[in-house]
Coordinates of C-alpha atoms and ligand atoms in Angstrom, one line a residue:
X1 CA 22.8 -16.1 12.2
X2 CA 20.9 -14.3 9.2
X3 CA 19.2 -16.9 7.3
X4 CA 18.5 -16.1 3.5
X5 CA 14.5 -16.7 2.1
X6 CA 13.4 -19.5 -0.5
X7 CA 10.4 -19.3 -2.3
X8 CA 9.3 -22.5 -3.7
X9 CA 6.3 -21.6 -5.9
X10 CA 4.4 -24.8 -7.5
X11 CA 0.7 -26.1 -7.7
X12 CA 1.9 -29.4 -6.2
X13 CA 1.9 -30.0 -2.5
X14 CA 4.6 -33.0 -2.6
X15 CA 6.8 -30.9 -4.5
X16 CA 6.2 -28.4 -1.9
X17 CA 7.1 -30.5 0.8
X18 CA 10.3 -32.3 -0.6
X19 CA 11.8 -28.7 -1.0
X20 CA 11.3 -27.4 1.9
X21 CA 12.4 -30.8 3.6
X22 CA 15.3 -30.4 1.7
X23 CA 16.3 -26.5 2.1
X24 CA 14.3 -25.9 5.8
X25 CA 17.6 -26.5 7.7
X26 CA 19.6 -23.8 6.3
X27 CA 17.1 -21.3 4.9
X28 CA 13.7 -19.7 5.8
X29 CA 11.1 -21.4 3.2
X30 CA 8.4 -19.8 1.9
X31 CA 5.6 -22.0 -0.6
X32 CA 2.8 -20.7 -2.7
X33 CA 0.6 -22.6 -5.0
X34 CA 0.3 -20.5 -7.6
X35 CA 1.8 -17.4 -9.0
X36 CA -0.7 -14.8 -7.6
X37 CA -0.1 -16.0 -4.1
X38 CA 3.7 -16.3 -5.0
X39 CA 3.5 -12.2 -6.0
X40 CA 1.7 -11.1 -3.0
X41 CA 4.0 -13.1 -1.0
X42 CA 6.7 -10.6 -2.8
X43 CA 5.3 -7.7 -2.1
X44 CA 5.7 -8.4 1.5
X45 CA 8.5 -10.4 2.5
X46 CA 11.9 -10.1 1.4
X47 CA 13.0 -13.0 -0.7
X48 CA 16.8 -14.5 -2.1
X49 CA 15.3 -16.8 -4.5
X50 CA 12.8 -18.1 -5.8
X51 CA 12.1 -21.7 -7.2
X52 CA 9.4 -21.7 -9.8
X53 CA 7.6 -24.4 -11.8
X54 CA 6.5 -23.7 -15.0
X55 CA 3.5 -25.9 -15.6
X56 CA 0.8 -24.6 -12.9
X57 CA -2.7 -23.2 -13.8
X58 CA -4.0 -19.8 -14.2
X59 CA -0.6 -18.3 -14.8
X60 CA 2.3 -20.1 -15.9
X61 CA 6.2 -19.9 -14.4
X62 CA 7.1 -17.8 -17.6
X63 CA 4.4 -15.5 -16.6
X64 CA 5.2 -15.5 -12.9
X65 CA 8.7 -14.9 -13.7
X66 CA 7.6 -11.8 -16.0
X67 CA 5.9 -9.9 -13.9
X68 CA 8.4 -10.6 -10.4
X69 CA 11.2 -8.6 -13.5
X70 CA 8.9 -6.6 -14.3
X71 CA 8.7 -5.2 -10.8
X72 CA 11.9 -2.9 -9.7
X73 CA 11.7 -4.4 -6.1
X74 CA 12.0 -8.0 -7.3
X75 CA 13.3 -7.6 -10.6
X76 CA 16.7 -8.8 -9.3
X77 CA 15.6 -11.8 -6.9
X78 CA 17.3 -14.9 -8.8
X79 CA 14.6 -17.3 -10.0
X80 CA 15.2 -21.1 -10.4
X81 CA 12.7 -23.1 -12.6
X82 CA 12.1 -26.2 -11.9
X83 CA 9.7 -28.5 -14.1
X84 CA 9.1 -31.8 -15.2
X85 CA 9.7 -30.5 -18.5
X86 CA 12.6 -32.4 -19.6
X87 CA 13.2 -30.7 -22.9
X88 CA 16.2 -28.4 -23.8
X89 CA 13.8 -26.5 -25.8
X90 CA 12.1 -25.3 -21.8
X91 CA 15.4 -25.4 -20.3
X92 CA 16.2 -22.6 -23.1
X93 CA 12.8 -21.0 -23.1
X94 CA 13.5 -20.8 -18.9
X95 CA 17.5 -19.2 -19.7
X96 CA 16.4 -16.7 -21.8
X97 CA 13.9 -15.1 -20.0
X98 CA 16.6 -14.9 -17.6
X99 CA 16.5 -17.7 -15.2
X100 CA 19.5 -18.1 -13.0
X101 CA 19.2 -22.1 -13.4
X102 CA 16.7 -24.8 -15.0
X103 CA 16.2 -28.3 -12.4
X104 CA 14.0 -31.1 -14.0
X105 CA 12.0 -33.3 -11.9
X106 CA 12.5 -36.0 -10.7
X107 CA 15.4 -34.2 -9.1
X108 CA 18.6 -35.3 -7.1
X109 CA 18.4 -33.8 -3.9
X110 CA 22.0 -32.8 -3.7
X111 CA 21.7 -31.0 -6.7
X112 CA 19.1 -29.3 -5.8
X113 CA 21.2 -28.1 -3.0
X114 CA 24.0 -27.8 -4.6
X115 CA 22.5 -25.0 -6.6
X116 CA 20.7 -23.2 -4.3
X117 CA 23.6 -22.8 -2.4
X118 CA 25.8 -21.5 -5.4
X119 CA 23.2 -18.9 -6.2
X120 CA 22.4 -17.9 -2.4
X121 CA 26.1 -17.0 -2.1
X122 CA 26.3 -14.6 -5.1
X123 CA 22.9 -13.0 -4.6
X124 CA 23.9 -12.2 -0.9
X125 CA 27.8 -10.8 -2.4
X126 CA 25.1 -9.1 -5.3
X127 CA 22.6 -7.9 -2.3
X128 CA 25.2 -6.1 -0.4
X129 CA 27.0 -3.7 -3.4
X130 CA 22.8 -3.4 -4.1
X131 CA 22.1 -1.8 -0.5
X132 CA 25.2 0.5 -1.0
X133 CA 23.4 1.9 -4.6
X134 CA 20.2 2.4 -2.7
X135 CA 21.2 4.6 0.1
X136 CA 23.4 6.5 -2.2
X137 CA 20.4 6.9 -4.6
X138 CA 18.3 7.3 -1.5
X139 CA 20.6 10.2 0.1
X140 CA 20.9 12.1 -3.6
X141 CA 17.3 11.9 -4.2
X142 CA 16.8 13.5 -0.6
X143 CA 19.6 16.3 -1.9
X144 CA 17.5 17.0 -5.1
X145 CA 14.1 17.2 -2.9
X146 CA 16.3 20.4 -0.8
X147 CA 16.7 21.8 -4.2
X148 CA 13.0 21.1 -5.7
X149 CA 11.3 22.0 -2.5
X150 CA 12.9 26.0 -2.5
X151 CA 11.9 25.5 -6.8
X152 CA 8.8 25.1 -5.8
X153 CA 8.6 27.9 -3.0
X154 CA 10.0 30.2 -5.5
X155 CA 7.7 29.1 -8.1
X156 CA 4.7 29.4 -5.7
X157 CA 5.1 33.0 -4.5
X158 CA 3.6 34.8 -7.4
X159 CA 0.6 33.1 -7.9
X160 CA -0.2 32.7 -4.5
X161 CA -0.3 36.6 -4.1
X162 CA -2.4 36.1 -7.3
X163 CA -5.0 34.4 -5.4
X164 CA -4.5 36.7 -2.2
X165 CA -5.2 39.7 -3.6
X166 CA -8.4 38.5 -6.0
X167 CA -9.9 37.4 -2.9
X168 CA -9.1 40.7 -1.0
X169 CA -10.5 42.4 -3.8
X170 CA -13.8 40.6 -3.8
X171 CA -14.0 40.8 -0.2
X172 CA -14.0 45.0 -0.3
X173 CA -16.0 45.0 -3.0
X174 CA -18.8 43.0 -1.0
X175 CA -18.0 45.4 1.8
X176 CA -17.6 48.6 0.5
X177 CA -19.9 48.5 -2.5
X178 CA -24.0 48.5 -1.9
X179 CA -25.4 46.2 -4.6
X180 CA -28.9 46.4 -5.6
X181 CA -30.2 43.2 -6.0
X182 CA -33.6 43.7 -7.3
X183 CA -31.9 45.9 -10.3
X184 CA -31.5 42.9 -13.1
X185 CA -28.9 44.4 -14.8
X186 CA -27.0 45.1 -11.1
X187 CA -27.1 41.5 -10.9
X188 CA -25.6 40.3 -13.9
X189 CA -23.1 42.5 -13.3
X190 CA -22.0 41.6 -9.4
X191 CA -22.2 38.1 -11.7
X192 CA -20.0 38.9 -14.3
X193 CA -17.5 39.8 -11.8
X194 CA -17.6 37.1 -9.5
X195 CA -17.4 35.0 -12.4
X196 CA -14.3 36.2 -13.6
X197 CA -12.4 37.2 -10.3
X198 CA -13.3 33.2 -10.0
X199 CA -11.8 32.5 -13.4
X200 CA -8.8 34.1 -12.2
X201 CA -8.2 32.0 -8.7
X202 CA -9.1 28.7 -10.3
X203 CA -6.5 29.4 -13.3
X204 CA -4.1 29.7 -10.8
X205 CA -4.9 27.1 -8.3
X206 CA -4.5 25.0 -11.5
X207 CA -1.1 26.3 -12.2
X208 CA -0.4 25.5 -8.3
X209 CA -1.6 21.9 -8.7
X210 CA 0.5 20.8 -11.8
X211 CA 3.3 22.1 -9.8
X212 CA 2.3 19.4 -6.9
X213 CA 1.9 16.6 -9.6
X214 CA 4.9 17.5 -11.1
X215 CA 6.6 17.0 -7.8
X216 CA 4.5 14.2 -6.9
X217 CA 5.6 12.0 -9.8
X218 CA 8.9 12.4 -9.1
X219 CA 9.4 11.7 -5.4
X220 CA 7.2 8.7 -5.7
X221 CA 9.4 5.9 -6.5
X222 CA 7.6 3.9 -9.4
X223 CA 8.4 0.9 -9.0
X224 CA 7.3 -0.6 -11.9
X225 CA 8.6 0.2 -15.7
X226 CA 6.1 2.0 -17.9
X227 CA 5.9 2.5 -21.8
X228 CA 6.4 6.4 -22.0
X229 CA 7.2 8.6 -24.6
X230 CA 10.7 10.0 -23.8
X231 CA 9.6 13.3 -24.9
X232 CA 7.5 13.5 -22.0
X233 CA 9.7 12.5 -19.2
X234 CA 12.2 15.2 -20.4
X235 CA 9.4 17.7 -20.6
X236 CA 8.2 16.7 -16.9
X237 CA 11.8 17.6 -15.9
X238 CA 11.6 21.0 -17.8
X239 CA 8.6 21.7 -16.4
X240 CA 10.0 21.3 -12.1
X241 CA 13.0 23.6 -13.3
X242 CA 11.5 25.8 -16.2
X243 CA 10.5 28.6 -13.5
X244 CA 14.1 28.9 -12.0
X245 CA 16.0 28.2 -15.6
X246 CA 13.3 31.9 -16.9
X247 CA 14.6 33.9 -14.0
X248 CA 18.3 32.8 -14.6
X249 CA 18.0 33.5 -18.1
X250 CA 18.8 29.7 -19.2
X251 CA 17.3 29.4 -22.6
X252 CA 16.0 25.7 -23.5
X253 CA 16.5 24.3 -26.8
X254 CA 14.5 21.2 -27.2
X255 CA 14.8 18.9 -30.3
X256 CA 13.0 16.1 -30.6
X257 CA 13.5 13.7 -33.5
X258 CA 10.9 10.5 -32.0
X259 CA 8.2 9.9 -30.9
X260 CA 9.0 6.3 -29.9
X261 CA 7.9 4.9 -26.6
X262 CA 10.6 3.1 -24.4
X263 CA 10.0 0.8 -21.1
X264 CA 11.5 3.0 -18.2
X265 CA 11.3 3.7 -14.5
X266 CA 10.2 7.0 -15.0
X267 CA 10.6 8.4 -11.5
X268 CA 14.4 7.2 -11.6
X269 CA 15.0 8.7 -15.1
X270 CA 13.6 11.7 -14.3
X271 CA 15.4 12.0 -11.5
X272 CA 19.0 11.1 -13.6
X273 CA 17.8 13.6 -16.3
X274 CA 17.4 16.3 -13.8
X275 CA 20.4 16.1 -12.1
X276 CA 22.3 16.7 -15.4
X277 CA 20.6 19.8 -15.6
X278 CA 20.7 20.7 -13.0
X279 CA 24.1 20.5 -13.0
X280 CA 24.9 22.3 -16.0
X281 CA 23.0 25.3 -14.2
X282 CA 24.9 25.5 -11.3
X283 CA 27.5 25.8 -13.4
X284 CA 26.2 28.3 -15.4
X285 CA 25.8 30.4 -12.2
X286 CA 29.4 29.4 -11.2
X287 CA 31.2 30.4 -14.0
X288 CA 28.9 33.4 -14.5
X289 CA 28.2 32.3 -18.0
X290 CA 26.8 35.0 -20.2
X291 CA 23.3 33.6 -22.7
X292 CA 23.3 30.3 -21.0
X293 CA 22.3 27.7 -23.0
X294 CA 21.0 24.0 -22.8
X295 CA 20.1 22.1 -25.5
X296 CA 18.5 18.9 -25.5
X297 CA 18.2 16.7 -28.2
X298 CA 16.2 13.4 -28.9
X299 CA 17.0 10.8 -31.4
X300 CA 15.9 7.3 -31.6
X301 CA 16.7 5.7 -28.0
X302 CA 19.7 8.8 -27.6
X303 CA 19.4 11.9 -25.5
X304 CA 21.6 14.3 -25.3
X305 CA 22.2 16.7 -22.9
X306 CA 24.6 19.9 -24.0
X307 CA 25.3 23.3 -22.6
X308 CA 27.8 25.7 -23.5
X309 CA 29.0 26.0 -19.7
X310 CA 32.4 25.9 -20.3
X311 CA 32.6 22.1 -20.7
X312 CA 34.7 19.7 -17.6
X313 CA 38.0 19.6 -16.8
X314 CA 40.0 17.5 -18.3
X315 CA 41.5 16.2 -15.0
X316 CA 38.4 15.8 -13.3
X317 CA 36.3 14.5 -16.4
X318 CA 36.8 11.0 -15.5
X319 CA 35.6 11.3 -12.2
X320 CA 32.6 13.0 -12.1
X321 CA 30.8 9.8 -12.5
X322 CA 32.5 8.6 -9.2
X323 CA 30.2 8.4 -6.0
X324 CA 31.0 11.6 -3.9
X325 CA 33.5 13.4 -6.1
X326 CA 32.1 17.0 -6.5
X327 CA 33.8 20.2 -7.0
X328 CA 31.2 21.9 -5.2
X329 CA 30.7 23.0 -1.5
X330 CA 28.9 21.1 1.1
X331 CA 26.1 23.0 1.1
X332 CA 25.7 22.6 -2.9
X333 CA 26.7 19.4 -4.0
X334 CA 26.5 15.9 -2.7
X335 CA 28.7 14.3 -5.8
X336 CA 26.0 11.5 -5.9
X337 CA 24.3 12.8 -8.6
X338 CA 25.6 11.7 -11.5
X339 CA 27.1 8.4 -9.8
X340 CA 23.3 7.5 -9.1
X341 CA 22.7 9.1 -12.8
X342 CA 24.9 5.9 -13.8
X343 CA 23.4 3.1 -11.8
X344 CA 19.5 4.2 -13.2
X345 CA 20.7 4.3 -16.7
X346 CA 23.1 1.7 -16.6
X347 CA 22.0 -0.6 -14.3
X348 CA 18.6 -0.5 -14.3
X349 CA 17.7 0.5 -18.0
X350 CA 21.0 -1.6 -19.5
X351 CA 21.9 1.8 -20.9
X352 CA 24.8 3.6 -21.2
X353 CA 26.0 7.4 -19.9
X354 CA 28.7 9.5 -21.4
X355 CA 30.2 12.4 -21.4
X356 CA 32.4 14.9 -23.8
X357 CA 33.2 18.3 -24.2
X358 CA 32.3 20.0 -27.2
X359 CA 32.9 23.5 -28.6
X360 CA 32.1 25.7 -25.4
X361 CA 30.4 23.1 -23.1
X362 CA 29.4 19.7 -22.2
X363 CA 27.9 16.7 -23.5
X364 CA 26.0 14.4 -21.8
X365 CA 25.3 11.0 -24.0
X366 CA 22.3 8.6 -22.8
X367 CA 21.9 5.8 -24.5
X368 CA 18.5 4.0 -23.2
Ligands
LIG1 N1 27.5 20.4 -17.1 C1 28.6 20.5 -16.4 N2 29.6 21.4 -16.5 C2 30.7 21.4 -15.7 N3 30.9 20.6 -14.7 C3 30.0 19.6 -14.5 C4 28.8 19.5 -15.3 N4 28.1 18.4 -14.8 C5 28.8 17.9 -13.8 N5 30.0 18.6 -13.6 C6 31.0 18.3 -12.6 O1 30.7 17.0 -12.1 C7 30.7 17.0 -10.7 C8 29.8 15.9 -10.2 O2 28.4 16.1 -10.4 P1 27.4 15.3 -9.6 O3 27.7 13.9 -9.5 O4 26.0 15.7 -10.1 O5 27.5 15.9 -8.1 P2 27.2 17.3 -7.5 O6 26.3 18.0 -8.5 O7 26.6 17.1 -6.2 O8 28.6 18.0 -7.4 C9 30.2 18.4 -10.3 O9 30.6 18.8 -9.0 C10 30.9 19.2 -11.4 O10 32.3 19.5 -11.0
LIG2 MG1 24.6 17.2 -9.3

């Protein structure tokens, strides 16, 4: 039978021992004595909860419990503290920085039991929807890499040739030309040249580069929240598509009103953002939609996403944030994206996502 993982986290040995006397029967225990082995433990096994004391040295439970939510791969593990702090004041302190539950020591060992138990069965009930949201985000993110991958093909032709032919050019010059090298001014020539068929190439491979970093950034899931301007998360996502959206003839209206800087996963909101977009391409190219347009605007923690597509359907409009509902072919559309749009913003950012037709197109609404 699957037995779920403790982590009993305190500087105290006894303590140690008593808990996993107590829980070593139905779970797998774990101990550290102190938070940095209780972290690195994290980042290795999988863990259902974790029982934290407040009071050790070095860093403190409030501390330990900071950075294990600050950490997308942990942020959801339930934590119990468990102190011989007897005061409501750390028993609110603990709650608010979202503790599932607050024990003071000396404990009863059927409590302590007792609450384990209760919070074991909902994280395994929470765990299991959980998995379901990360292979659907899992399957649309390998969708959207289809779709970036022939982005960046496209993208990568041109300059590519760029290079080519500057390098075929120097070679037949080499070859075909007879340089003098004991004329000074031949030299500085054959120089000048070099130099700037060089420019050229490393210009490009620059170009080339960004492209890969661009790509990088997104495919690497983060992990961990950052303080980024929101300006430049939406300009990353402009930048993978801005190639494709010039040859289509989408114009982009950007209109940023902040410069604030918000705690995101920036991989995962990039990835939300351009779906959206995305989106309102393909059905730009669907529709066969004459001076497409998307405009994106930026206000406090608001984005907004709008196009003048056409709008949604009123019958299908409150679906499209449904896992799997597309009105797209295989080939084109995996419905996920806007599903796994919701759990980033919603779930992981406590956000909210919207929708509304307006004028001649769609709205998209996120709230962050
Ligand atoms: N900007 C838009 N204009 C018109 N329809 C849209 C727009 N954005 C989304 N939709 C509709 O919502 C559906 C679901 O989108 P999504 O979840 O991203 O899945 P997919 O793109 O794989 O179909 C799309 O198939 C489309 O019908
Ligand atoms: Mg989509």
């Amino acid at each position: 039978m699957h037995k779920n993982t403790i982590l009993v986290v305190d500087d105290l040995r006894t303590s140690i021992q008593i808990l996993t006397y107590l829980l070593e029967d139905e779970y797998n225990v774990l101990h550290a004595m102190s938070g940095k082995e209780a972290l690195q433990i994290l980042e290795k096994k999988q863990v259902d909860l974790i029982i934290l004391d407040i009071l050790m040295p070095e860093m403190d439970g409030y501390e330990v419990c900071k950075q294990i939510q600050e950490n997308i791969l942990t942020t959801k593990i339930p934590i119990i503290f468990i102190t011989e702090l007897d005061s409501q004041d750390a028993e609110i302190d603990a709650l608010s920085i979202g503790a599932v539950d607050f024990i003071s020591k000396p404990f009863s060992n059927i409590l302590v039991k007792a609450r384990v138990k209760t919070h074991i069965v909902l994280q395994n009930e929470i765990r299991e929807n959980r998995q379901k949201d990360i292979q659907l985000i899992n399957q649309s993110r390998n969708a959207q890499m289809g779709e970036i991958i022939n982005i960046i093909a496209h993208h990568w032709r041109q300059p590519l040739s760029v290079i080519s032919s500057t390098l075929m050019d120097i070679q037949m010059k080499s070859e075909l030309d007879h340089f003098d090298f004991s004329d000074k001014e031949e030299v500085e020539k054959y120089a000048s040249y070099i130099n700037n068929r060089l420019t050229r190439v490393s210009a490009t491979v620059d170009t080339l580069s960004t492209t890969i970093d661009d790509f990088m950034s997104f495919y690497k899931p983060k992990q961990v929240k950052s303080l980024i301007k929101i300006e430049t998360i939406l300009n990353r996502v402009l930048s993978i598509v801005n190639y494709i959206f010039k040859d289509e003839g989408i114009e982009i209206i950007k209109e940023y009103d902040t410069k604030k800087e918000l705690e995101v996963y920036e991989n995962e909101l990039m990835q939300a953002i351009l779906n959206i977009v995305k989106n309102a391409q393909d059905n730009f190219l669907s529709k066969n939609i004459q001076n497409p347009c998307i405009k994106i605007s930026l206000k406090d923690n608001c984005i907004s996403i709008y196009d003048n597509g056409g709008g949604i359907p009123q019958d299908i409009i409150l679906n499209i944030f449904n896992p799997y509902f597309s009105t797209k072919d295989e080939k084109n559309g995996t419905g996920l994206g806007l599903y796994m749009s919701k759990i980033i913003i919603e779930k992981y950012h406590d956000g909210r996502i919207s929708v509304e037709n307006v004028d001649d197109g769609s709205c998209f609404h996120i709230e962050l």
